[in-house]
mmCIF file of C-alpha atoms in Angstrom:
data_model
loop_
_atom_site.group_PDB
_atom_site.id
_atom_site.type_symbol
_atom_site.label_atom_id
_atom_site.label_comp_id
_atom_site.label_asym_id
_atom_site.label_seq_id
_atom_site.Cartn_x
_atom_site.Cartn_y
_atom_site.Cartn_z
ATOM 1 C CA MET A 1226 95.476 130.084 62.764
ATOM 2 C CA ASP A 1227 98.895 130.283 64.518
ATOM 3 C CA ASN A 1228 101.753 127.832 63.781
ATOM 4 C CA ALA A 1229 101.384 124.455 65.578
ATOM 5 C CA THR A 1230 102.928 124.792 69.151
ATOM 6 C CA THR A 1231 104.387 122.152 71.511
ATOM 7 C CA LEU A 1232 103.556 123.067 75.078
ATOM 8 C CA ILE A 1233 106.171 122.083 77.668
ATOM 9 C CA TYR A 1234 104.827 121.483 81.356
ATOM 10 C CA ASP A 1235 106.361 120.235 84.416
ATOM 11 C CA GLY A 1236 105.323 116.535 84.333
ATOM 12 C CA SER A 1237 102.688 116.760 87.028
ATOM 13 C CA PHE A 1238 98.970 115.999 86.431
ATOM 14 C CA ASN A 1239 97.977 119.666 87.402
ATOM 15 C CA GLY A 1240 100.872 120.850 84.949
ATOM 16 C CA PHE A 1241 99.103 118.743 82.169
ATOM 17 C CA LEU A 1242 95.550 120.197 83.103
ATOM 18 C CA THR A 1243 97.164 123.814 83.064
ATOM 19 C CA ALA A 1244 98.479 123.193 79.712
ATOM 20 C CA VAL A 1245 95.106 122.038 78.519
ATOM 21 C CA TYR A 1246 93.570 125.205 79.847
ATOM 22 C CA LYS A 1247 96.008 127.322 78.287
ATOM 23 C CA ALA A 1248 95.531 125.721 74.857
ATOM 24 C CA PHE A 1249 91.779 126.265 75.244
ATOM 25 C CA ASP A 1250 92.200 129.644 76.747
ATOM 26 C CA GLU A 1251 94.641 131.099 74.041
ATOM 27 C CA ASN A 1252 93.101 128.978 71.082
ATOM 28 C CA ILE A 1253 96.579 127.349 70.442
ATOM 29 C CA ASN A 1254 97.006 124.902 67.550
ATOM 30 C CA VAL A 1255 98.777 122.198 69.781
ATOM 31 C CA LEU A 1256 101.274 120.059 68.083
ATOM 32 C CA ASP A 1257 102.364 118.137 71.169
ATOM 33 C CA ILE A 1258 102.498 118.286 74.959
ATOM 34 C CA GLN A 1259 105.816 117.195 76.604
ATOM 35 C CA LYS A 1260 107.329 116.858 79.930
ATOM 36 C CA ASN A 1261 110.175 119.286 80.539
ATOM 37 C CA THR A 1262 112.436 116.446 81.248
ATOM 38 C CA ILE A 1263 112.085 114.745 77.900
ATOM 39 C CA ALA A 1264 110.915 117.659 75.734
ATOM 40 C CA GLN A 1265 112.398 117.593 72.215
ATOM 41 C CA ARG A 1266 112.778 121.047 71.025
ATOM 42 C CA GLY A 1267 113.405 121.053 67.356
ATOM 43 C CA LEU A 1268 115.560 123.745 65.629
ATOM 44 C CA PHE A 1269 112.535 125.579 64.129
ATOM 45 C CA SER A 1270 109.926 124.329 66.573
ATOM 46 C CA ASN A 1271 107.472 126.773 68.159
ATOM 47 C CA THR A 1272 107.392 126.008 71.804
ATOM 48 C CA LYS A 1273 105.679 127.453 75.079
ATOM 49 C CA THR A 1274 106.420 126.657 78.641
ATOM 50 C CA VAL A 1275 103.371 126.231 80.814
ATOM 51 C CA PHE A 1276 103.758 126.956 84.493
ATOM 52 C CA THR A 1277 101.247 125.111 86.672
ATOM 53 C CA GLN A 1278 98.494 127.089 87.816
ATOM 54 C CA MET A 1279 96.211 125.367 90.271
ATOM 55 C CA GLU A 1280 92.826 127.448 89.727
ATOM 56 C CA ASN A 1281 93.387 126.694 85.891
ATOM 57 C CA ALA A 1282 93.885 123.112 86.423
ATOM 58 C CA LYS A 1283 90.937 122.958 88.709
ATOM 59 C CA SER A 1284 88.920 124.625 86.078
ATOM 60 C CA VAL A 1285 89.641 121.847 83.523
ATOM 61 C CA TRP A 1286 89.159 119.222 86.422
ATOM 62 C CA ASN A 1287 85.730 120.534 87.334
ATOM 63 C CA GLY A 1288 84.790 120.856 83.554
ATOM 64 C CA VAL A 1289 85.456 117.477 82.681
ATOM 65 C CA GLN A 1290 83.716 116.280 85.958
ATOM 66 C CA THR A 1291 80.400 117.938 84.767
ATOM 67 C CA LYS A 1292 80.776 116.143 81.603
ATOM 68 C CA SER A 1293 81.431 112.447 83.001
ATOM 69 C CA HIS A 1294 82.402 111.151 86.082
ATOM 70 C CA ILE A 1295 83.768 108.092 84.390
ATOM 71 C CA ALA A 1296 85.938 110.167 81.886
ATOM 72 C CA ILE A 1297 87.602 112.115 84.820
ATOM 73 C CA ARG A 1298 88.605 108.846 86.342
ATOM 74 C CA ASN A 1299 90.037 107.363 83.165
ATOM 75 C CA ILE A 1300 91.979 110.498 82.149
ATOM 76 C CA TYR A 1301 93.703 110.527 85.556
ATOM 77 C CA PHE A 1302 94.380 106.743 85.497
ATOM 78 C CA ALA A 1303 95.637 107.007 81.827
ATOM 79 C CA PHE A 1304 97.902 109.981 82.595
ATOM 80 C CA LEU A 1305 99.542 107.810 85.272
ATOM 81 C CA SER A 1306 100.418 105.168 82.557
ATOM 82 C CA GLU A 1307 103.081 107.441 81.419
ATOM 83 C CA GLN A 1308 102.564 105.943 77.841
ATOM 84 C CA LYS A 1309 104.413 107.774 75.005
ATOM 85 C CA ASP A 1310 102.313 110.560 73.620
ATOM 86 C CA ILE A 1311 99.630 110.049 76.415
ATOM 87 C CA GLU A 1312 99.290 113.748 76.824
ATOM 88 C CA MET A 1313 98.149 114.459 73.198
ATOM 89 C CA LEU A 1314 95.849 111.574 73.307
ATOM 90 C CA LEU A 1315 94.068 112.904 76.486
ATOM 91 C CA TYR A 1316 94.127 116.585 75.242
ATOM 92 C CA ILE A 1317 92.247 115.358 71.920
ATOM 93 C CA PHE A 1318 89.850 113.388 74.137
ATOM 94 C CA ILE A 1319 89.226 116.446 76.347
ATOM 95 C CA LYS A 1320 88.776 118.675 73.413
ATOM 96 C CA LYS A 1321 86.312 116.230 71.863
ATOM 97 C CA LEU A 1322 84.509 116.041 75.070
ATOM 98 C CA PHE A 1323 84.152 119.744 75.295
ATOM 99 C CA SER A 1324 82.943 120.047 71.604
ATOM 100 C CA PRO A 1325 79.156 120.731 71.569
ATOM 101 C CA THR A 1326 79.022 119.116 68.041
ATOM 102 C CA ASP A 1327 80.770 116.198 68.892
ATOM 103 C CA MET A 1328 79.847 114.710 72.129
ATOM 104 C CA ILE A 1329 81.261 111.272 73.247
ATOM 105 C CA SER A 1330 78.875 108.545 74.398
ATOM 106 C CA ILE A 1331 79.631 106.824 77.650
ATOM 107 C CA ASN A 1332 79.326 103.294 76.303
ATOM 108 C CA PHE A 1333 83.064 103.185 75.123
ATOM 109 C CA THR A 1334 82.091 102.621 71.338
ATOM 110 C CA ASP A 1335 84.101 105.533 70.394
ATOM 111 C CA ASP A 1336 87.620 104.667 69.352
ATOM 112 C CA LEU A 1337 89.302 107.259 71.318
ATOM 113 C CA GLU A 1338 87.455 106.803 74.544
ATOM 114 C CA SER A 1339 87.844 102.936 74.105
ATOM 115 C CA LYS A 1340 91.678 103.352 73.910
ATOM 116 C CA ILE A 1341 91.734 105.577 76.919
ATOM 117 C CA TYR A 1342 89.627 103.345 78.697
ATOM 118 C CA GLN A 1343 91.842 100.284 78.000
ATOM 119 C CA ILE A 1344 94.981 102.311 79.317
ATOM 120 C CA ALA A 1345 93.165 103.265 82.436
ATOM 121 C CA LYS A 1346 92.040 99.629 82.828
ATOM 122 C CA THR A 1347 95.587 98.489 82.726
ATOM 123 C CA VAL A 1348 96.714 100.967 85.313
ATOM 124 C CA ALA A 1349 93.734 100.081 87.531
ATOM 125 C CA LYS A 1350 94.858 96.451 87.452
ATOM 126 C CA GLU A 1351 98.276 97.160 88.377
ATOM 127 C CA LYS A 1352 97.026 99.369 91.332
ATOM 128 C CA LYS A 1353 94.849 96.425 92.562
ATOM 129 C CA TYR A 1354 97.965 94.030 92.261
ATOM 130 C CA MET A 1355 100.197 96.277 94.295
ATOM 131 C CA GLU A 1356 97.558 96.704 96.964
ATOM 132 C CA THR A 1357 97.583 92.971 97.224
ATOM 133 C CA PHE A 1358 100.874 91.559 96.664
ATOM 134 C CA ALA A 1359 103.399 94.275 97.883
ATOM 135 C CA LYS A 1360 105.862 92.637 100.422
ATOM 136 C CA PHE A 1361 107.084 94.470 103.398
ATOM 137 C CA SER A 1362 110.260 94.063 105.332
ATOM 138 C CA THR A 1363 110.998 95.827 108.711
ATOM 139 C CA THR A 1364 114.112 98.228 108.990
ATOM 140 C CA SER A 1365 116.354 98.929 112.042
ATOM 141 C CA ASP A 1366 114.172 101.865 112.877
ATOM 142 C CA ALA A 1367 110.959 99.846 112.736
ATOM 143 C CA VAL A 1368 109.700 100.960 109.415
ATOM 144 C CA HIS A 1369 107.796 98.637 107.197
ATOM 145 C CA VAL A 1370 109.224 98.926 103.669
ATOM 146 C CA ALA A 1371 108.238 97.633 100.214
ATOM 147 C CA PHE A 1372 110.311 98.229 97.198
ATOM 148 C CA ILE A 1373 108.154 98.115 93.909
ATOM 149 C CA LYS A 1374 108.938 98.642 90.204
ATOM 150 C CA PRO A 1375 105.565 99.296 88.672
ATOM 151 C CA ASP A 1376 105.028 99.659 84.793
ATOM 152 C CA ASN A 1377 102.675 102.593 85.670
ATOM 153 C CA ASP A 1378 103.058 105.505 88.097
ATOM 154 C CA ILE A 1379 100.505 103.948 90.513
ATOM 155 C CA LEU A 1380 101.725 105.273 93.947
ATOM 156 C CA PRO A 1381 99.357 108.165 93.994
ATOM 157 C CA LEU A 1382 96.588 105.562 93.745
ATOM 158 C CA ILE A 1383 97.344 103.142 96.440
ATOM 159 C CA SER A 1384 98.087 105.305 99.545
ATOM 160 C CA ARG A 1385 94.417 105.197 100.644
ATOM 161 C CA HIS A 1386 94.329 101.487 100.727
ATOM 162 C CA TYR A 1387 97.600 101.173 102.714
ATOM 163 C CA ARG A 1388 96.604 104.016 105.242
ATOM 164 C CA PHE A 1389 93.658 101.803 106.254
ATOM 165 C CA GLN A 1390 95.546 98.636 105.873
ATOM 166 C CA TYR A 1391 98.418 99.609 108.009
ATOM 167 C CA ALA A 1392 97.104 102.494 110.180
ATOM 168 C CA ASP A 1393 99.094 101.456 113.450
ATOM 169 C CA LYS A 1394 102.426 101.102 111.601
ATOM 170 C CA THR A 1395 105.026 103.552 110.066
ATOM 171 C CA TRP A 1396 105.722 102.441 106.442
ATOM 172 C CA LEU A 1397 107.374 103.244 103.221
ATOM 173 C CA ILE A 1398 106.309 102.146 99.846
ATOM 174 C CA TYR A 1399 109.208 103.142 97.243
ATOM 175 C CA ASP A 1400 109.097 103.126 93.645
ATOM 176 C CA SER A 1401 112.743 102.373 92.852
ATOM 177 C CA LYS A 1402 112.014 102.758 89.194
ATOM 178 C CA ARG A 1403 110.864 106.471 89.590
ATOM 179 C CA ASN A 1404 112.938 107.246 92.738
ATOM 180 C CA TYR A 1405 110.113 108.448 94.952
ATOM 181 C CA GLY A 1406 107.729 106.764 97.616
ATOM 182 C CA LEU A 1407 104.977 106.982 99.850
ATOM 183 C CA TYR A 1408 105.863 107.487 103.558
ATOM 184 C CA TYR A 1409 103.454 107.019 106.374
ATOM 185 C CA ASN A 1410 104.270 108.348 109.784
ATOM 186 C CA LEU A 1411 101.161 107.300 111.761
ATOM 187 C CA GLN A 1412 99.724 110.670 111.146
ATOM 188 C CA SER A 1413 99.828 111.471 107.313
ATOM 189 C CA VAL A 1414 101.257 110.175 103.948
ATOM 190 C CA ALA A 1415 103.819 112.159 102.083
ATOM 191 C CA PHE A 1416 105.617 111.667 98.842
ATOM 192 C CA ILE A 1417 109.402 111.418 99.667
ATOM 193 C CA SER A 1418 112.665 110.717 97.960
ATOM 194 C CA LEU A 1419 115.689 108.764 99.399
ATOM 195 C CA ASP A 1420 119.225 110.045 99.519
ATOM 196 C CA ALA A 1421 120.517 108.272 96.330
ATOM 197 C CA ASP A 1422 124.238 108.656 97.492
ATOM 198 C CA THR A 1423 123.670 106.215 100.350
ATOM 199 C CA PHE A 1424 120.764 104.176 99.430
ATOM 200 C CA SER A 1425 120.613 100.843 97.385
ATOM 201 C CA THR A 1426 117.733 98.573 96.900
ATOM 202 C CA ASN A 1427 120.307 95.834 97.425
ATOM 203 C CA ILE A 1428 120.848 96.744 101.003
ATOM 204 C CA ASN A 1429 120.103 94.437 103.897
ATOM 205 C CA LEU A 1430 116.769 96.026 105.083
ATOM 206 C CA SER A 1431 117.457 95.064 108.646
ATOM 207 C CA ASP A 1432 120.363 97.292 108.803
ATOM 208 C CA LEU A 1433 118.481 100.149 106.923
ATOM 209 C CA ASN A 1434 117.502 103.411 108.677
ATOM 210 C CA VAL A 1435 114.889 105.174 106.707
ATOM 211 C CA LYS A 1436 114.374 108.125 108.586
ATOM 212 C CA SER A 1437 118.024 109.239 108.056
ATOM 213 C CA LEU A 1438 117.671 108.928 104.384
ATOM 214 C CA LEU A 1439 114.569 111.098 103.976
ATOM 215 C CA VAL A 1440 115.817 114.091 102.086
ATOM 216 C CA ARG A 1441 112.860 115.900 100.932
ATOM 217 C CA LYS A 1442 109.010 115.795 100.545
ATOM 218 C CA LEU A 1443 108.060 115.982 96.876
ATOM 219 C CA HIS A 1444 105.503 118.401 95.777
ATOM 220 C CA ARG A 1445 103.377 116.008 93.655
ATOM 221 C CA GLN A 1446 99.540 117.195 93.412
ATOM 222 C CA PRO A 1447 97.532 114.159 92.315
ATOM 223 C CA MET A 1448 93.874 114.914 91.873
ATOM 224 C CA GLN A 1449 91.029 112.293 92.286
ATOM 225 C CA LYS A 1450 87.319 112.665 92.864
ATOM 226 C CA GLN A 1451 86.348 112.390 96.410
ATOM 227 C CA ARG A 1452 83.352 113.203 98.408
ATOM 228 C CA ASN A 1453 84.259 116.892 98.685
ATOM 229 C CA GLY A 1454 85.210 117.110 94.997
ATOM 230 C CA TYR A 1455 88.700 118.541 93.952
ATOM 231 C CA VAL A 1456 91.696 117.700 96.062
ATOM 232 C CA GLU A 1457 93.835 120.720 96.606
ATOM 233 C CA GLU A 1458 96.130 119.693 99.264
ATOM 234 C CA ARG A 1459 99.664 118.326 98.572
ATOM 235 C CA THR A 1460 99.131 114.844 99.644
ATOM 236 C CA ALA A 1461 98.900 111.233 98.296
ATOM 237 C CA VAL A 1462 95.238 110.215 97.490
#
């Protein structure tokens, strides 16, 4: 077997799934899976950079979904926890899920599955909290803004709720810990960032003009089971 390899990916969920696909497809002995922003490349470490491939990510997504609808949800939620070494935990879980000689039961008695379930449960709990208690203020350009600092990366999980809850208002929910937000313009929701040079969460919101600070849409690609299956468009879910 080849020497153990660290796979470096772009930090997105699809990037992670692509890394899993590459590991399976090339029979890689995976030492670790790391985001490119925090990767620790040792002097003698064997690393491979993985470029996100949507079809490969989709293949893993659909494969896990055929094994268990519960598993695919828990994998996505646990990934958004951003816990240390979560990628390797999920990779081992997926590898075990696909092993014909070591199938995981769905009653959460398996230690690995139980750990992932508990992490996903924590993310789901914070998602629910943010859907209930996010506080909005109105800016000078009539945008309803809420600044949050969640422990987990829950923005991809809450846009559906707010699209229905505030369908008649322009709003922005901004994760100031991760410096990106969800922006709704009465038609669609997009991931955006704000101009950090002129923006501060300490600013008087009544003086803030959000639209002038929108600098770009972020190409995030969350995936979540919907009625039509895999989500391919670059939108919040």
